[in-house]
Amino acid sequence: MRYFTTGDLAKILGYNDDSYIRRLISKGKLKAEKKGREWFVSEEEGWSYKTKSIINSTFKDFFSFKHQLKLIVDEYLKNEIKNIGPKDALTAFTLAKAYKTHSAVMLLCQEGYGEDASILNRTIFELLITLLYVLKDPTDECAYRYYAFDWILREKMFSYVEQKPELLLQLEQRTLKPKEGDVLISEVKKMAKEVQAKYKYKGYNWSDKSLAEMAKEVNRDGQYKTMYRLSSQHAHSPSRVMNDYVKKTKKGFTNFAGISDNWVEQDLVVAFDFFSAIFAAASDRYGWKAESDLDPLFRKYLETIEKINKEVQDNKPK
């Protein structure tokens, strides 16, 4: 691996002198090794820093919008939510989980790991579709079906434990000293049998419809067919995604495991869309009336998207 002096790295990154590089090293933002009186930075570390700088400067508007959205949601999360029905708890869970996942997407994008961020966007999309589908039901039956599936998952877990003597022993010991909320295996099996007879679950799907069918019902089938399917490739690692990690050379192949701006823009756009949609649904459910905060942000966001698209079109070769 090649190493650069702070002076050489400053020239590579386009700085007049190495004072800024030395400040980064002193603050721990740039890893370096000291030999004698000189600091040396590896080529990989220098490239990583340059890529992160490019990401933050190129997509600063998108990061700004995501941060503004987070600040808006922060204020509403302080409100205590009244649990009137089964949909309220599901909405609260969805918003909380999406909030954390949305924050993780932003961190991964800032670090140049867009491929992994796309996998998390897949999670936010699934949360969004489930929430919209359940809220669309004029009754509470769909929500009850969602909750009842927990008995099926517990039964599957206990069935596995029963086949493992060491795990079964731990479970039996837990039974002797139960904790609050513990349920006997017999009760789990009884409830799983009852809900299975009622809802006729198939496999590991709580709904009577596939994710694709639910997405179509809530007018999100276009995103299912595009973003969701593409991000699923990163989750399941088929040969289609090899180009993101391995580059062909004249003599063979090189591994590309470093950071890059690959997928970052797409991730930032869809994460904003999915998370804001979840928050909007929660606002409607709880009567927060967050439109006055969201609408100005949405208008600026759409204006920025249109501006970027226009610049892309203008820069296309004619």
mmCIF file of C-alpha atoms in Angstrom:
data_model
loop_
_atom_site.group_PDB
_atom_site.id
_atom_site.type_symbol
_atom_site.label_atom_id
_atom_site.label_comp_id
_atom_site.label_asym_id
_atom_site.label_seq_id
_atom_site.Cartn_x
_atom_site.Cartn_y
_atom_site.Cartn_z
ATOM 1 C CA MET A 1 0.000 0.000 0.000
ATOM 2 C CA ARG A 2 1.272 3.473 -0.881
ATOM 3 C CA TYR A 3 1.653 6.207 1.730
ATOM 4 C CA PHE A 4 1.678 9.968 1.209
ATOM 5 C CA THR A 5 3.207 12.738 3.238
ATOM 6 C CA THR A 6 0.793 15.436 4.395
ATOM 7 C CA GLY A 7 2.265 17.732 1.743
ATOM 8 C CA ASP A 8 1.718 15.236 -1.064
ATOM 9 C CA LEU A 9 -1.824 14.451 0.089
ATOM 10 C CA ALA A 10 -2.640 18.165 0.264
ATOM 11 C CA LYS A 11 -1.647 18.558 -3.390
ATOM 12 C CA ILE A 12 -3.685 15.474 -4.388
ATOM 13 C CA LEU A 13 -6.773 16.816 -2.613
ATOM 14 C CA GLY A 14 -6.301 20.309 -4.043
ATOM 15 C CA TYR A 15 -5.161 22.295 -0.967
ATOM 16 C CA ASN A 16 -2.485 24.989 -1.105
ATOM 17 C CA ASP A 17 -0.576 23.596 1.876
ATOM 18 C CA ASP A 18 -0.800 20.740 4.375
ATOM 19 C CA SER A 19 -2.097 22.773 7.351
ATOM 20 C CA TYR A 20 -5.667 21.528 6.861
ATOM 21 C CA ILE A 21 -4.482 17.922 6.533
ATOM 22 C CA ARG A 22 -2.539 18.240 9.775
ATOM 23 C CA ARG A 23 -5.619 19.641 11.532
ATOM 24 C CA LEU A 24 -7.653 16.652 10.360
ATOM 25 C CA ILE A 25 -5.016 14.303 11.733
ATOM 26 C CA SER A 26 -4.843 16.098 15.088
ATOM 27 C CA LYS A 27 -8.639 15.924 15.432
ATOM 28 C CA GLY A 28 -8.670 12.211 14.618
ATOM 29 C CA LYS A 29 -10.658 12.707 11.411
ATOM 30 C CA LEU A 30 -7.849 11.332 9.256
ATOM 31 C CA LYS A 31 -5.828 8.271 10.214
ATOM 32 C CA ALA A 32 -2.064 8.673 9.872
ATOM 33 C CA GLU A 33 1.206 7.131 10.998
ATOM 34 C CA LYS A 34 4.093 9.205 12.315
ATOM 35 C CA LYS A 35 7.617 8.324 11.269
ATOM 36 C CA GLY A 36 10.155 10.613 12.777
ATOM 37 C CA ARG A 37 8.765 14.125 12.470
ATOM 38 C CA GLU A 38 6.605 13.415 9.422
ATOM 39 C CA TRP A 39 3.022 12.143 9.221
ATOM 40 C CA PHE A 40 2.120 9.614 6.529
ATOM 41 C CA VAL A 41 -1.406 8.852 5.272
ATOM 42 C CA SER A 42 -2.251 5.684 3.355
ATOM 43 C CA GLU A 43 -3.578 5.946 -0.189
ATOM 44 C CA GLU A 44 -6.780 4.174 0.917
ATOM 45 C CA GLU A 45 -7.358 6.586 3.801
ATOM 46 C CA GLY A 46 -6.710 9.587 1.577
ATOM 47 C CA TRP A 47 -9.074 8.310 -1.093
ATOM 48 C CA SER A 48 -11.747 7.577 1.527
ATOM 49 C CA TYR A 49 -11.537 11.108 2.884
ATOM 50 C CA LYS A 50 -11.695 12.584 -0.616
ATOM 51 C CA THR A 51 -14.746 10.463 -1.481
ATOM 52 C CA LYS A 52 -16.540 11.469 1.725
ATOM 53 C CA SER A 53 -15.805 15.123 0.982
ATOM 54 C CA ILE A 54 -17.210 14.733 -2.521
ATOM 55 C CA ILE A 55 -20.325 12.996 -1.159
ATOM 56 C CA ASN A 56 -20.990 15.682 1.438
ATOM 57 C CA SER A 57 -20.465 18.534 -1.005
ATOM 58 C CA THR A 58 -22.298 16.972 -3.958
ATOM 59 C CA PHE A 59 -25.335 15.860 -1.967
ATOM 60 C CA LYS A 60 -25.344 18.561 0.700
ATOM 61 C CA ASP A 61 -28.873 19.661 -0.246
ATOM 62 C CA PHE A 62 -30.233 16.142 0.208
ATOM 63 C CA PHE A 63 -28.481 15.750 3.562
ATOM 64 C CA SER A 64 -29.896 19.118 4.573
ATOM 65 C CA PHE A 65 -33.468 18.090 3.717
ATOM 66 C CA LYS A 66 -33.135 14.827 5.600
ATOM 67 C CA HIS A 67 -31.786 16.646 8.645
ATOM 68 C CA GLN A 68 -34.596 19.213 8.507
ATOM 69 C CA LEU A 69 -37.153 16.400 8.299
ATOM 70 C CA LYS A 70 -35.552 14.719 11.307
ATOM 71 C CA LEU A 71 -35.765 17.932 13.328
ATOM 72 C CA ILE A 72 -39.465 18.292 12.491
ATOM 73 C CA VAL A 73 -40.199 14.708 13.525
ATOM 74 C CA ASP A 74 -38.156 15.158 16.725
ATOM 75 C CA GLU A 75 -40.622 17.780 17.950
ATOM 76 C CA TYR A 76 -43.667 15.578 17.372
ATOM 77 C CA LEU A 77 -42.054 12.506 18.922
ATOM 78 C CA LYS A 78 -42.130 14.372 22.235
ATOM 79 C CA ASN A 79 -45.938 14.127 22.208
ATOM 80 C CA GLU A 80 -47.551 11.369 24.226
ATOM 81 C CA ILE A 81 -49.650 9.140 21.983
ATOM 82 C CA LYS A 82 -53.062 7.991 23.174
ATOM 83 C CA ASN A 83 -53.661 4.327 22.417
ATOM 84 C CA ILE A 84 -57.282 4.331 21.279
ATOM 85 C CA GLY A 85 -57.115 1.234 19.073
ATOM 86 C CA PRO A 86 -54.798 -1.380 17.533
ATOM 87 C CA LYS A 87 -53.797 0.923 14.677
ATOM 88 C CA ASP A 88 -52.349 3.498 17.086
ATOM 89 C CA ALA A 89 -49.705 1.178 18.511
ATOM 90 C CA LEU A 90 -48.755 -0.052 15.048
ATOM 91 C CA THR A 91 -48.392 3.531 13.822
ATOM 92 C CA ALA A 92 -46.205 4.416 16.815
ATOM 93 C CA PHE A 93 -44.006 1.356 16.240
ATOM 94 C CA THR A 94 -43.668 2.060 12.512
ATOM 95 C CA LEU A 95 -42.703 5.693 13.050
ATOM 96 C CA ALA A 96 -40.138 4.842 15.742
ATOM 97 C CA LYS A 97 -38.492 2.066 13.730
ATOM 98 C CA ALA A 98 -38.475 4.101 10.530
ATOM 99 C CA TYR A 99 -36.981 7.053 12.434
ATOM 100 C CA LYS A 100 -33.968 5.010 13.540
ATOM 101 C CA THR A 101 -33.558 3.295 10.174
ATOM 102 C CA HIS A 102 -33.793 6.631 8.348
ATOM 103 C CA SER A 103 -30.998 7.984 10.583
ATOM 104 C CA ALA A 104 -28.894 4.892 9.823
ATOM 105 C CA VAL A 105 -29.385 5.418 6.077
ATOM 106 C CA MET A 106 -28.071 8.965 6.419
ATOM 107 C CA LEU A 107 -24.987 7.773 8.334
ATOM 108 C CA LEU A 108 -24.202 5.063 5.787
ATOM 109 C CA CYS A 109 -24.568 7.518 2.902
ATOM 110 C CA GLN A 110 -22.228 9.994 4.600
ATOM 111 C CA GLU A 111 -19.659 7.211 4.970
ATOM 112 C CA GLY A 112 -19.981 6.137 1.332
ATOM 113 C CA TYR A 113 -21.813 2.857 1.842
ATOM 114 C CA GLY A 114 -24.776 3.439 -0.434
ATOM 115 C CA GLU A 115 -25.284 -0.237 -1.258
ATOM 116 C CA ASP A 116 -25.907 -1.076 2.392
ATOM 117 C CA ALA A 117 -28.085 2.011 2.820
ATOM 118 C CA SER A 118 -30.291 0.705 0.009
ATOM 119 C CA ILE A 119 -30.935 -2.453 2.037
ATOM 120 C CA LEU A 120 -32.189 -0.325 4.927
ATOM 121 C CA ASN A 121 -34.380 1.670 2.553
ATOM 122 C CA ARG A 122 -35.977 -1.646 1.682
ATOM 123 C CA THR A 123 -36.903 -1.974 5.359
ATOM 124 C CA ILE A 124 -38.442 1.515 5.471
ATOM 125 C CA PHE A 125 -40.465 0.687 2.357
ATOM 126 C CA GLU A 126 -41.830 -2.496 3.946
ATOM 127 C CA LEU A 127 -42.793 -0.509 7.051
ATOM 128 C CA LEU A 128 -44.539 2.097 4.900
ATOM 129 C CA ILE A 129 -46.521 -0.444 2.880
ATOM 130 C CA THR A 130 -47.607 -2.377 5.979
ATOM 131 C CA LEU A 131 -48.737 0.806 7.735
ATOM 132 C CA LEU A 132 -50.641 2.229 4.764
ATOM 133 C CA TYR A 133 -52.280 -1.128 4.073
ATOM 134 C CA VAL A 134 -53.439 -1.564 7.678
ATOM 135 C CA LEU A 135 -54.666 2.039 7.960
ATOM 136 C CA LYS A 136 -56.584 1.638 4.702
ATOM 137 C CA ASP A 137 -58.796 -0.997 6.335
ATOM 138 C CA PRO A 138 -61.952 0.742 7.652
ATOM 139 C CA THR A 139 -62.123 -1.871 10.431
ATOM 140 C CA ASP A 140 -59.433 -3.025 12.882
ATOM 141 C CA GLU A 141 -59.376 -6.584 11.551
ATOM 142 C CA CYS A 142 -56.238 -6.105 9.439
ATOM 143 C CA ALA A 143 -54.374 -4.721 12.465
ATOM 144 C CA TYR A 144 -55.529 -7.646 14.619
ATOM 145 C CA ARG A 145 -54.328 -10.035 11.924
ATOM 146 C CA TYR A 146 -50.913 -8.339 12.024
ATOM 147 C CA TYR A 147 -50.651 -8.692 15.821
ATOM 148 C CA ALA A 148 -51.969 -12.265 15.913
ATOM 149 C CA PHE A 149 -49.151 -13.403 13.625
ATOM 150 C CA ASP A 150 -46.818 -12.987 16.609
ATOM 151 C CA TRP A 151 -48.216 -16.249 18.002
ATOM 152 C CA ILE A 152 -47.209 -18.031 14.789
ATOM 153 C CA LEU A 153 -43.666 -16.680 15.002
ATOM 154 C CA ARG A 154 -43.393 -17.670 18.674
ATOM 155 C CA GLU A 155 -44.637 -21.168 17.916
ATOM 156 C CA LYS A 156 -42.046 -21.553 15.139
ATOM 157 C CA MET A 157 -39.325 -20.408 17.544
ATOM 158 C CA PHE A 158 -40.392 -22.807 20.310
ATOM 159 C CA SER A 159 -40.652 -25.701 17.829
ATOM 160 C CA TYR A 160 -37.011 -25.080 16.923
ATOM 161 C CA VAL A 161 -35.986 -24.849 20.589
ATOM 162 C CA GLU A 162 -37.620 -28.201 21.353
ATOM 163 C CA GLN A 163 -35.269 -29.849 18.860
ATOM 164 C CA LYS A 164 -32.181 -28.453 20.640
ATOM 165 C CA PRO A 165 -31.601 -30.029 24.079
ATOM 166 C CA GLU A 166 -29.284 -27.250 25.260
ATOM 167 C CA LEU A 167 -31.811 -24.554 24.353
ATOM 168 C CA LEU A 168 -34.705 -26.550 25.779
ATOM 169 C CA LEU A 169 -32.867 -26.792 29.107
ATOM 170 C CA GLN A 170 -32.468 -22.998 29.218
ATOM 171 C CA LEU A 171 -36.166 -22.594 28.457
ATOM 172 C CA GLU A 172 -37.132 -25.014 31.227
ATOM 173 C CA GLN A 173 -34.937 -23.114 33.680
ATOM 174 C CA ARG A 174 -36.605 -19.869 32.571
ATOM 175 C CA THR A 175 -39.995 -21.501 33.223
ATOM 176 C CA LEU A 176 -39.012 -22.123 36.846
ATOM 177 C CA LYS A 177 -38.194 -18.434 37.286
ATOM 178 C CA PRO A 178 -40.484 -16.645 34.821
ATOM 179 C CA LYS A 179 -40.186 -12.964 34.056
ATOM 180 C CA GLU A 180 -43.017 -10.534 33.493
ATOM 181 C CA GLY A 181 -44.561 -11.170 30.090
ATOM 182 C CA ASP A 182 -43.352 -14.792 29.791
ATOM 183 C CA VAL A 183 -45.849 -17.231 28.273
ATOM 184 C CA LEU A 184 -45.843 -21.016 28.618
ATOM 185 C CA ILE A 185 -45.120 -23.085 25.491
ATOM 186 C CA SER A 186 -48.494 -24.766 25.864
ATOM 187 C CA GLU A 187 -50.220 -21.382 25.757
ATOM 188 C CA VAL A 188 -48.209 -20.305 22.695
ATOM 189 C CA LYS A 189 -49.140 -23.492 20.822
ATOM 190 C CA LYS A 190 -52.792 -23.104 21.791
ATOM 191 C CA MET A 191 -52.939 -19.494 20.599
ATOM 192 C CA ALA A 192 -50.958 -20.243 17.415
ATOM 193 C CA LYS A 193 -53.455 -22.971 16.543
ATOM 194 C CA GLU A 194 -56.398 -20.636 17.106
ATOM 195 C CA VAL A 195 -55.083 -17.719 15.048
ATOM 196 C CA GLN A 196 -53.916 -20.041 12.275
ATOM 197 C CA ALA A 197 -57.423 -21.483 12.033
ATOM 198 C CA LYS A 198 -58.861 -17.976 11.911
ATOM 199 C CA TYR A 199 -56.463 -16.225 9.542
ATOM 200 C CA LYS A 200 -54.903 -19.124 7.593
ATOM 201 C CA TYR A 201 -51.392 -17.657 7.452
ATOM 202 C CA LYS A 202 -48.992 -18.844 4.759
ATOM 203 C CA GLY A 203 -45.291 -19.163 5.530
ATOM 204 C CA TYR A 204 -43.745 -16.094 7.135
ATOM 205 C CA ASN A 205 -46.219 -13.600 5.719
ATOM 206 C CA TRP A 206 -48.663 -12.009 8.162
ATOM 207 C CA SER A 207 -50.901 -10.624 5.436
ATOM 208 C CA ASP A 208 -53.301 -12.437 3.137
ATOM 209 C CA LYS A 209 -51.575 -10.570 0.310
ATOM 210 C CA SER A 210 -48.002 -10.332 -0.891
ATOM 211 C CA LEU A 211 -45.983 -7.155 -0.420
ATOM 212 C CA ALA A 212 -46.387 -6.458 -4.154
ATOM 213 C CA GLU A 213 -50.172 -6.732 -3.880
ATOM 214 C CA MET A 214 -50.284 -4.510 -0.798
ATOM 215 C CA ALA A 215 -48.032 -1.949 -2.502
ATOM 216 C CA LYS A 216 -50.401 -1.839 -5.464
ATOM 217 C CA GLU A 217 -53.404 -1.280 -3.185
ATOM 218 C CA VAL A 218 -51.754 1.757 -1.561
ATOM 219 C CA ASN A 219 -50.510 3.159 -4.907
ATOM 220 C CA ARG A 220 -46.844 2.327 -4.335
ATOM 221 C CA ASP A 221 -46.465 -0.459 -6.911
ATOM 222 C CA GLY A 222 -44.171 1.665 -9.089
ATOM 223 C CA GLN A 223 -41.636 1.966 -6.279
ATOM 224 C CA TYR A 224 -41.999 -1.713 -5.497
ATOM 225 C CA LYS A 225 -41.105 -2.632 -9.084
ATOM 226 C CA THR A 226 -38.112 -0.278 -9.179
ATOM 227 C CA MET A 227 -36.388 0.739 -5.940
ATOM 228 C CA TYR A 228 -37.534 -2.200 -3.838
ATOM 229 C CA ARG A 229 -36.505 -4.832 -6.361
ATOM 230 C CA LEU A 230 -33.150 -3.151 -6.956
ATOM 231 C CA SER A 231 -32.355 -2.849 -3.243
ATOM 232 C CA SER A 232 -33.449 -6.463 -2.759
ATOM 233 C CA GLN A 233 -30.566 -7.449 -5.006
ATOM 234 C CA HIS A 234 -28.125 -5.947 -2.511
ATOM 235 C CA ALA A 235 -29.908 -7.783 0.298
ATOM 236 C CA HIS A 236 -29.829 -11.187 -1.429
ATOM 237 C CA SER A 237 -26.558 -10.762 -3.375
ATOM 238 C CA PRO A 238 -27.386 -12.249 -6.809
ATOM 239 C CA SER A 239 -24.830 -12.042 -9.624
ATOM 240 C CA ARG A 240 -26.486 -8.808 -10.838
ATOM 241 C CA VAL A 241 -24.804 -6.790 -8.061
ATOM 242 C CA MET A 242 -21.273 -8.107 -8.683
ATOM 243 C CA ASN A 243 -20.417 -4.970 -10.664
ATOM 244 C CA ASP A 244 -20.791 -2.917 -7.485
ATOM 245 C CA TYR A 245 -18.032 -4.856 -5.751
ATOM 246 C CA VAL A 246 -15.763 -6.408 -8.396
ATOM 247 C CA LYS A 247 -14.186 -4.661 -11.385
ATOM 248 C CA LYS A 248 -12.847 -6.500 -14.402
ATOM 249 C CA THR A 249 -9.314 -5.720 -15.531
ATOM 250 C CA LYS A 250 -7.216 -6.845 -18.488
ATOM 251 C CA LYS A 251 -5.559 -9.558 -16.400
ATOM 252 C CA GLY A 252 -8.421 -10.558 -14.113
ATOM 253 C CA PHE A 253 -10.427 -8.815 -11.415
ATOM 254 C CA THR A 254 -9.987 -6.300 -8.639
ATOM 255 C CA ASN A 255 -12.084 -6.134 -5.494
ATOM 256 C CA PHE A 256 -13.848 -2.854 -4.914
ATOM 257 C CA ALA A 257 -14.637 -2.898 -1.205
ATOM 258 C CA GLY A 258 -13.883 0.750 -0.470
ATOM 259 C CA ILE A 259 -16.286 3.624 -0.026
ATOM 260 C CA SER A 260 -17.871 5.341 -3.015
ATOM 261 C CA ASP A 261 -20.744 7.616 -4.001
ATOM 262 C CA ASN A 262 -22.502 4.670 -5.638
ATOM 263 C CA TRP A 263 -26.241 4.585 -4.783
ATOM 264 C CA VAL A 264 -25.943 7.573 -2.418
ATOM 265 C CA GLU A 265 -28.198 9.943 -4.347
ATOM 266 C CA GLN A 266 -30.890 7.309 -4.901
ATOM 267 C CA ASP A 267 -30.784 6.325 -1.230
ATOM 268 C CA LEU A 268 -31.155 9.885 0.014
ATOM 269 C CA VAL A 269 -34.089 10.556 -2.292
ATOM 270 C CA VAL A 270 -36.114 7.422 -1.524
ATOM 271 C CA ALA A 271 -35.363 7.516 2.217
ATOM 272 C CA PHE A 272 -36.755 11.046 2.384
ATOM 273 C CA ASP A 273 -39.835 9.981 0.430
ATOM 274 C CA PHE A 274 -40.580 6.837 2.463
ATOM 275 C CA PHE A 275 -39.888 8.274 5.900
ATOM 276 C CA SER A 276 -41.801 11.496 5.253
ATOM 277 C CA ALA A 277 -44.764 9.402 4.028
ATOM 278 C CA ILE A 278 -44.714 7.396 7.265
ATOM 279 C CA PHE A 279 -44.581 10.589 9.318
ATOM 280 C CA ALA A 280 -47.428 12.117 7.294
ATOM 281 C CA ALA A 281 -49.535 9.003 7.895
ATOM 282 C CA ALA A 282 -48.777 9.180 11.627
ATOM 283 C CA SER A 283 -49.693 12.868 11.655
ATOM 284 C CA ASP A 284 -53.056 12.092 10.056
ATOM 285 C CA ARG A 285 -53.662 9.233 12.471
ATOM 286 C CA TYR A 286 -52.886 11.224 15.597
ATOM 287 C CA GLY A 287 -54.266 14.566 14.424
ATOM 288 C CA TRP A 288 -50.914 16.329 14.723
ATOM 289 C CA LYS A 289 -51.642 18.547 11.696
ATOM 290 C CA ALA A 290 -47.976 18.620 10.728
ATOM 291 C CA GLU A 291 -48.750 19.903 7.220
ATOM 292 C CA SER A 292 -47.732 23.441 8.187
ATOM 293 C CA ASP A 293 -44.224 22.139 8.926
ATOM 294 C CA LEU A 294 -43.994 19.586 6.135
ATOM 295 C CA ASP A 295 -45.463 21.475 3.170
ATOM 296 C CA PRO A 296 -42.765 24.222 2.979
ATOM 297 C CA LEU A 297 -40.061 21.546 3.228
ATOM 298 C CA PHE A 298 -41.710 19.466 0.490
ATOM 299 C CA ARG A 299 -41.925 22.476 -1.829
ATOM 300 C CA LYS A 300 -38.216 23.251 -1.411
ATOM 301 C CA TYR A 301 -37.385 19.590 -1.827
ATOM 302 C CA LEU A 302 -39.324 19.269 -5.095
ATOM 303 C CA GLU A 303 -37.779 22.495 -6.408
ATOM 304 C CA THR A 304 -34.315 21.089 -5.695
ATOM 305 C CA ILE A 305 -35.143 17.785 -7.417
ATOM 306 C CA GLU A 306 -36.443 19.635 -10.484
ATOM 307 C CA LYS A 307 -33.328 21.819 -10.563
ATOM 308 C CA ILE A 308 -31.032 18.784 -10.388
ATOM 309 C CA ASN A 309 -32.980 16.956 -13.107
ATOM 310 C CA LYS A 310 -32.781 20.022 -15.344
ATOM 311 C CA GLU A 311 -29.014 20.273 -14.818
ATOM 312 C CA VAL A 312 -28.641 16.576 -15.688
ATOM 313 C CA GLN A 313 -30.641 17.038 -18.880
ATOM 314 C CA ASP A 314 -28.710 20.189 -19.849
ATOM 315 C CA ASN A 315 -25.377 18.419 -19.377
ATOM 316 C CA LYS A 316 -26.318 15.411 -21.494
ATOM 317 C CA PRO A 317 -24.351 15.165 -24.736
ATOM 318 C CA LYS A 318 -26.404 16.268 -27.736
#
